[in-house]
Amino acid sequence: MSSVNLSNITKKFGDFTAVKELDLIINEGEFFTFLGPSGCGKTTTLRIIAGFYYPSKGKVKFNDRDMTTVSPEKRNTGMVFQNYALFPHMTVFENVAFGLKVRKTKKPEIKRRVEDVLEKVYLKQFIDRQVSQLSGGQQQRVALARALVIEPDILLLDEPLSNLDARLRDEMRNEILRLQREYGITTVYVTHDQVEALSMSDRIAVFNAGKCQQIGSPTEIYNQPVNDFVAEFIGETNLFDVELESDEPEKLRFFNSSLDTNIYVDNTPKQIAACQENDQLRMSIRPEAIDVKKTVSENENTIQGKVKMVQFTGEAVHTFIELNENITLKATDLNRGPSTYLNEGEEVYVRLPSEQIRIVPKVKR
Amino acid sequence: MNAEKRKTILLLIPIVIVLTGYVLYPSFETMLESFRQEGIFTFQNYIDFFGPKAHANLEALWNSVYISVLSVLFSALIGVPLAFIFNRYDFPGRSFFSGVAIMPIVLPSLVGVMAFMFLYGEAGLVPNMIKDLFGLEEVPFTLGGVSGILLVHAYTMYPYFYMTVSSALNNVDSSLEEAAANLGSNRLGVFWKVTFPLLTPALVAASLLVFMVSMASFSAPFLLAGGYRVLSLQIYFSKINGNLEMAATQSVILSVVSISFLLFMRWFQNRKDYRMGTKGLGAHRSEVSHPLIKWTMVTIGIIAMIILLLPHATLAILSLVPEGSWTWQTYPTAFNLENFRLLFEDPNIWDPVRNSLFMAFVACLGCFIFGMITSYALVKRKFIGKNLLDILVMIPWALPATVVGMNLILAFNQPSPFSFGKVLVGTYWILPLAYFVRFIPLVVRSTNAVLEQMDDSIEEAAQNLGAKWLYTFRRVVLPIIMPGVLSGTLLAFVQAVGEFPTSVLLYTIDNRPISIEIMNQLRMFNLGQAAAYGMIQVGLIAIVMFVSYKFFGVKSENTL
Ligand SMILES: Nc1ncnc2c1ncn2[C@@H]1O[C@H](COP(=O)(O)OP(=O)(O)O)[C@@H](O)[C@H]1O
Ligand SMILES: [Mg+2]
């Protein structure tokens, strides 16, 4: 088991910078996720850890060992590729045994360990199958077993579930977590799926355009995003531009010019992200935090609007409320029966609870 | 990064040495020779070529082009309709007929030409039969000259059109045509507006291929048309007459034409064409229901089959005619297995077969190893000048065999570092070398096809699990690409066994291969033995094709 320490990593392909000045420490035994939209440099970073790319700048350390230019075969990492990369000419057994054979493990030992790991991924009965005869989920598990059997210091997974259908994805998610906990391996998991990231990880690093935006636990990332990109990318949110009006110690007053309304926010680090002097500010509020009432109340941050659309998804009901021609809010409530649904065209009052608002700086482009 | 680069360079060194030594350097020597007369640098050879003094050369160039254009036309006229009929209509015996349609490819060109001579030549069986059947005074026709060449070309080259168009037709999403019909287009409209444009890439590719192959054609003008002047043959005559400088000049000019075609073809194939992402579920065939049309089609199929297989049948029958039993008679009189028995009893008869097999084996072993490494470097490694290397590798495929032979003569009729300071011309080893050079591209191409299918992550996975490069290559890459390498090599073997033009330029008494012996037997009017040799070649080819289809799933159309 190892910790991974990336310091000031930059990776350029020609003129194009795929990863920029990345600092990151992944602790021993941690389930760490790289999350971000496609093309943001997640795979590149993972491949730098695996040794397939050497960084243009910066250092890679496993524990205290400098691994920056060590070749991939000497790193003892176990990688699961997006397309699984199973050896098509080998059986399940041969695939899983490959890494052990390379390590010159004795035959009986190989057999024992391969059978062991295949048992863990529920593939024991397929041990002599050709890998092409397996289903997608089964292939996925062979790839996982092949990476686990060598007892790697670090397990690397690159969007391992993206080729599976939804149901199988849920199943494999739990499977991977179970195995990771069982083996206690330091794991780096790459995904662009936020649900996957939030539900599996100990910590998440959110990437955008080659830059790491935020590192934190799932709840930190969701509840206290550091900027509007993170707020928008993780989960759903309502975002609009605001300006700081008055600066009191207890409550800050913001103003939205389009709505011509004041918005009050508690002045705590939970509500206000770190900002620079001249940052443009935006406020973010999650749909589930919005309070929709049919009758007017004199609470602060209450705005009148009109129901534009009601969307029923089963467990939840989304209500889209038009505040003016430019701004439409989305409010989400758990399904509490037909009597609670609003009607389209209805006049309503929305309250943005001041302890649920997050003020974030806008990412500079 | 550095370790990767080191590996790439280590791979490239042998590749570059071999290609420089046996492709580039010989071409360069030919070029030099073409600018020399009696040891002095001069443009005189080119002036002679294009000048009024020797208009034979210009005439040969013109003939080559003219025959090639007509060959393209005739091959297309046979191949394209056949492809349509067999892929779009269903009638009794369809799949059998479509299998027969590619039978010309098992005949090496020399053997095919020989069979046509037996059938339609001056003393040909068919004209004589017609004469006897109808009680004519004279034979109604004989085949020779330009019409002979064209007929042989059409027969041996239409499969290029047939196969490329068939596979293109199968890839046309039939819903496209249905969509057009649905939008109100009639049958002809659908064809011209939808099907035909989608087939254009295949048609152009086949045309270029046929053009190049006819430009290089040697056996047909050599045997059938009594030395009709085409450029590939002129090179041979210049060399026989000892005029190496003119042979070199002619080679250079033919090379320029061929290499331009190679470059044009690369450009054409790299162009983005509008093939669809979705593959059709295989073209669906309309069943021919009208009995009259159905049986007409079957009849035509049977007649076509007879014509197509007549050369094969003739060879088989004539191979049973013992020496001296068919001299002045119109038809052979005796049949037995004498010719095949002699093969095992007369070393003189057996030697060429042994030579061919051995030399083809050695050359293919070389192609196998070299082609595999080269293809790997080309597909999986990054380096500067890759495009150039890619072109260099394909050059021996684009150059006519006569030119490859000439290049090797001019490079190795003197000691050179690439022949370890020895003169190779006139020795045993020059022919295996020629076969090796000529068939490298076949192995590289077929290996490229599989390697391109293999995802890079496969190698990375092996490396990630701790395998060193060599181990990965042996245990992972090699087993995956083996079908491609082997099918390329087998094809190279087939072609090496049938190879005539380089053989006739480079053979010696010790290494004379089957093709040369066929020529000798024909000269001695021992037609039976010549046919028997032909049958041996055809048999070998059929076995190899069958094996590569059965065991490696290689479709014959991929072998072009
Ligand atoms: N080998 C490469 N050469 C050039 N550009 C690359 C290479 N690998 C990745 N890139 C570029 O770097 C960016 C980040 O890629 P990647 O790390 O694969 O993104 P993702 O976050 O989707 O995994 C992309 O814009 C991609 O085009
Ligand atoms: Mg990726």
XYZ file of C-alpha atoms in Angstrom, chain A:
365
model
C 0.000 0.000 0.000
C 1.224 3.458 -0.848
C 0.337 7.067 -0.646
C 0.640 9.101 -3.825
C 2.117 12.551 -3.842
C 1.861 14.672 -6.973
C 3.611 17.983 -6.707
C 3.305 20.755 -9.221
C 2.551 18.397 -12.117
C 2.215 19.907 -15.566
C 1.754 17.806 -18.685
C 1.999 19.268 -22.148
C 1.287 17.600 -25.465
C 3.110 19.843 -27.876
C 1.669 23.269 -27.201
C -1.437 21.962 -25.527
C -1.440 21.826 -21.727
C -3.512 18.853 -20.608
C -2.728 19.147 -16.886
C -1.592 22.325 -15.217
C 0.261 22.773 -11.927
C -1.444 19.983 -10.057
C -0.722 19.393 -6.352
C -2.333 16.383 -4.816
C -1.782 13.957 -1.965
C -3.662 10.664 -1.948
C -3.490 8.936 1.396
C -2.849 5.281 2.046
C -5.947 3.158 1.654
C -8.032 6.063 0.431
C -10.653 5.879 -2.308
C -9.819 8.980 -4.293
C -11.779 10.115 -7.328
C -10.873 12.391 -10.221
C -14.109 13.955 -11.408
C -14.606 16.312 -14.320
C -16.070 16.702 -17.768
C -14.582 14.800 -20.669
C -11.235 16.141 -21.889
C -10.300 17.846 -18.624
C -7.131 15.821 -18.019
C -8.280 13.045 -15.681
C -6.953 10.192 -17.771
C -3.737 12.073 -18.373
C -3.192 12.440 -14.632
C -4.012 8.785 -14.033
C -1.555 7.770 -16.733
C 1.094 9.923 -15.135
C 0.593 7.957 -11.927
C 0.737 4.679 -13.872
C 3.871 5.805 -15.678
C 2.535 5.831 -19.246
C 3.249 9.538 -19.426
C 6.078 11.343 -17.734
C 5.128 14.825 -16.512
C 6.627 17.785 -18.341
C 7.169 19.373 -14.946
C 6.758 18.256 -11.375
C 7.301 15.160 -9.270
C 5.434 11.917 -8.631
C 6.115 10.150 -5.343
C 4.787 6.871 -3.978
C 5.295 7.126 -0.213
C 8.693 8.769 -0.190
C 10.008 7.146 -3.324
C 10.452 9.431 -6.318
C 8.692 7.625 -9.208
C 8.627 10.475 -11.713
C 10.514 8.645 -14.462
C 10.231 5.026 -13.352
C 8.837 2.923 -16.178
C 5.285 1.547 -15.816
C 6.253 -2.086 -15.370
C 8.277 -1.253 -12.250
C 5.582 0.704 -10.397
C 3.425 -2.113 -9.134
C 0.192 -0.338 -9.884
C -2.883 -2.213 -11.051
C -4.824 -0.463 -13.754
C -8.309 -1.173 -15.018
C -8.762 0.326 -18.466
C -11.913 1.891 -19.793
C -12.178 -0.760 -22.504
C -10.835 -3.396 -20.051
C -7.879 -4.244 -22.348
C -8.234 -7.958 -21.718
C -5.863 -10.131 -23.706
C -8.207 -11.529 -26.335
C -6.196 -14.662 -27.030
C -6.151 -15.829 -23.427
C -8.648 -17.481 -21.108
C -9.900 -15.859 -17.930
C -7.316 -17.795 -15.955
C -4.453 -16.796 -18.245
C -5.507 -13.170 -18.175
C -5.573 -13.020 -14.409
C -2.402 -15.064 -14.059
C -0.432 -12.833 -16.430
C 0.906 -10.439 -13.808
C 1.836 -13.275 -11.494
C 3.672 -15.124 -14.249
C 5.658 -12.013 -15.006
C 6.564 -11.893 -11.330
C 7.829 -15.478 -11.586
C 5.382 -16.730 -8.991
C 5.362 -20.524 -8.542
C 2.679 -22.416 -10.473
C 0.669 -23.757 -7.500
C 0.784 -20.326 -5.894
C -0.489 -18.720 -9.117
C -3.328 -21.192 -9.290
C -4.293 -20.577 -5.689
C -4.242 -16.814 -5.954
C -6.085 -16.662 -9.269
C -8.792 -18.940 -7.953
C -8.987 -16.833 -4.825
C -9.471 -13.567 -6.613
C -11.906 -15.050 -9.135
C -13.933 -16.316 -6.223
C -14.034 -12.797 -4.844
C -15.396 -11.422 -8.121
C -17.792 -14.357 -8.533
C -16.172 -15.666 -11.699
C -14.762 -18.942 -10.457
C -16.951 -21.007 -12.746
C -15.772 -19.097 -15.814
C -12.084 -19.686 -15.143
C -11.453 -21.570 -18.396
C -13.628 -19.436 -20.635
C -12.168 -17.417 -23.459
C -12.625 -13.771 -22.454
C -14.527 -12.987 -25.646
C -17.298 -15.290 -24.452
C -18.020 -13.176 -21.376
C -20.576 -10.418 -20.982
C -19.536 -6.813 -20.406
C -19.950 -6.978 -16.653
C -18.020 -10.214 -16.463
C -15.188 -8.804 -18.560
C -15.118 -5.845 -16.242
C -14.672 -8.144 -13.284
C -11.887 -10.070 -15.011
C -10.095 -6.776 -15.553
C -10.580 -5.951 -11.895
C -9.376 -9.364 -10.776
C -6.348 -9.105 -13.038
C -5.393 -5.811 -11.447
C -6.091 -6.962 -7.881
C -4.322 -10.293 -8.012
C -0.860 -8.750 -8.177
C -1.593 -6.957 -4.900
C -0.735 -3.581 -6.343
C 0.353 -0.657 -4.207
C -2.177 1.494 -6.004
C -5.298 0.529 -7.903
C -6.067 2.773 -10.872
C -9.492 2.720 -12.505
C -10.254 4.754 -15.623
C -14.003 5.137 -16.091
C -14.406 1.426 -15.486
C -18.191 1.484 -15.568
C -18.842 3.710 -18.543
C -19.359 0.815 -20.956
C -21.965 -0.910 -18.824
C -25.706 -0.433 -18.791
C -27.323 1.397 -15.895
C -28.362 -1.563 -13.775
C -25.024 -3.302 -14.105
C -23.292 -0.054 -13.268
C -25.025 0.127 -9.890
C -24.109 -3.435 -9.147
C -20.453 -3.012 -10.118
C -20.191 0.186 -8.119
C -20.886 -1.704 -4.931
C -18.664 -4.536 -6.064
C -15.698 -2.248 -6.579
C -16.225 -0.560 -3.248
C -16.500 -3.896 -1.466
C -13.266 -5.161 -3.037
C -11.449 -1.911 -2.315
C -12.447 -2.067 1.338
C -11.574 -5.747 1.530
C -8.108 -5.280 0.076
C -7.650 -1.834 1.615
C -5.795 -0.665 -1.484
C -5.121 2.980 -2.209
C -7.459 3.577 -5.150
C -7.627 6.282 -7.762
C -10.894 6.301 -9.628
C -11.568 8.361 -12.741
C -15.112 9.251 -13.730
C -17.193 11.962 -15.290
C -20.276 10.725 -13.456
C -20.895 12.763 -10.314
C -23.274 10.256 -8.757
C -20.556 7.641 -8.978
C -18.022 10.031 -7.494
C -20.224 11.234 -4.634
C -21.416 7.811 -3.588
C -18.089 5.970 -3.699
C -15.293 8.281 -2.745
C -13.500 9.198 0.419
C -12.292 12.307 -1.332
C -12.822 13.845 -4.746
C -10.703 16.106 -6.915
C -12.797 18.127 -9.362
C -11.006 18.940 -12.624
C -11.784 21.428 -15.297
C -9.741 22.220 -18.390
C -6.537 20.772 -16.996
C -6.816 22.456 -13.628
C -7.820 20.916 -10.363
C -10.621 23.107 -8.994
C -11.295 21.611 -5.598
C -10.298 18.683 -3.426
C -12.547 17.517 -0.656
C -14.934 14.959 0.735
C -18.181 14.416 -1.200
C -20.177 16.515 1.268
C -17.672 19.352 1.170
C -17.680 19.357 -2.590
C -21.461 19.321 -2.763
C -22.249 21.717 0.048
C -19.317 24.089 -0.145
C -18.181 24.369 -3.748
C -15.293 26.794 -4.165
C -16.550 28.316 -7.423
C -19.447 28.324 -9.824
C -17.955 25.558 -12.001
C -17.894 23.089 -9.120
C -21.326 24.203 -7.930
C -22.791 23.653 -11.357
C -20.942 20.469 -12.258
C -21.727 18.602 -9.042
C -25.433 18.069 -8.678
C -27.993 20.571 -9.888
C -28.093 24.142 -8.840
C -29.618 27.536 -9.530
C -26.954 30.124 -10.223
C -27.233 33.851 -10.711
C -24.998 36.879 -10.643
C -25.018 39.012 -7.499
C -23.146 42.035 -6.184
C -22.139 42.680 -2.618
C -24.096 45.643 -1.237
C -23.382 45.927 2.446
C -20.833 44.293 4.640
C -22.115 43.667 8.143
C -20.489 41.190 10.524
C -23.577 38.933 10.899
C -25.377 39.072 7.574
C -24.213 40.115 4.141
C -26.586 41.855 1.772
C -26.311 41.049 -1.947
C -28.215 42.535 -4.822
C -29.368 40.961 -8.057
C -30.007 43.616 -10.651
C -32.124 41.489 -12.979
C -34.586 40.667 -10.180
C -34.047 43.998 -8.479
C -34.004 42.194 -5.127
C -31.803 42.086 -2.072
C -30.541 38.712 -0.916
C -29.324 38.167 2.628
C -26.740 35.514 3.414
C -25.247 34.434 6.745
C -21.658 35.567 6.948
C -20.019 32.204 7.712
C -17.343 30.303 5.742
C -19.997 27.650 5.086
C -21.993 30.153 3.088
C -19.335 32.345 1.607
C -16.521 30.863 -0.471
C -13.071 32.419 -0.395
C -13.012 35.251 -2.904
C -10.569 37.767 -4.247
C -11.179 41.503 -4.194
C -12.301 41.863 -7.810
C -13.989 38.500 -8.357
C -17.373 38.459 -9.973
C -19.787 36.804 -7.537
C -22.595 34.351 -8.081
C -25.022 32.787 -5.720
C -25.873 29.151 -5.854
C -28.834 27.429 -4.298
C -29.704 23.769 -4.678
C -33.232 22.976 -5.952
C -34.001 20.881 -2.882
C -33.227 23.837 -0.589
C -35.799 26.141 -2.156
C -39.027 26.664 -0.274
C -42.136 27.164 -2.458
C -45.313 28.568 -0.900
C -48.706 29.500 -2.364
C -49.202 32.296 0.106
C -47.101 35.341 0.709
C -44.909 35.428 3.803
C -42.796 38.220 5.156
C -39.585 36.210 5.415
C -36.395 37.592 3.869
C -35.259 36.415 0.410
C -38.789 35.807 -0.760
C -39.571 36.395 -4.440
C -42.788 36.104 -6.385
C -42.947 33.902 -9.456
C -45.109 31.830 -11.736
C -45.072 28.034 -12.171
C -43.950 27.253 -15.689
C -43.650 23.515 -15.705
C -44.013 20.599 -13.303
C -41.936 17.538 -13.970
C -42.713 14.287 -12.236
C -39.866 11.738 -11.948
C -41.308 9.285 -9.467
C -39.586 9.881 -6.178
C -39.263 13.615 -6.778
C -41.198 16.480 -8.305
C -39.343 19.279 -10.076
C -41.072 22.624 -10.317
C -39.759 25.262 -12.701
C -40.664 28.738 -11.545
C -40.270 31.788 -13.718
C -39.155 34.810 -11.701
C -38.828 37.059 -14.731
C -38.172 36.496 -18.438
C -34.470 35.882 -17.782
C -34.482 33.844 -14.627
C -36.213 30.527 -14.035
C -35.617 28.597 -10.837
C -35.755 24.897 -10.399
C -37.162 23.622 -7.125
C -37.208 19.985 -6.171
C -39.358 18.285 -3.590
C -39.864 14.685 -2.650
C -43.090 13.263 -3.927
C -45.736 13.727 -1.243
C -48.826 12.881 -3.281
C -50.949 14.654 -5.894
C -52.472 17.112 -3.468
C -49.090 18.837 -3.076
C -48.344 19.315 -6.773
C -48.480 22.834 -8.072
C -50.327 23.739 -11.241
C -48.782 25.374 -14.251
C -49.489 29.096 -14.369
C -50.044 29.332 -10.633
C -48.621 32.342 -8.781
C -46.218 31.276 -6.026
C -43.709 32.705 -3.552
C -40.251 31.193 -3.381
C -38.037 31.555 -0.363
C -34.260 31.128 -0.631
C -33.267 30.210 2.948
C -30.316 32.371 3.893
C -28.493 29.473 5.559
C -28.705 27.394 2.369
C -27.243 29.892 -0.071
C -23.642 29.620 -1.173
C -21.830 32.616 -2.612
C -19.049 31.612 -5.021
C -16.654 33.456 -7.292
C -17.086 33.051 -11.030
C -14.266 31.069 -12.671
C -12.130 33.306 -14.829
C -11.768 32.058 -18.361
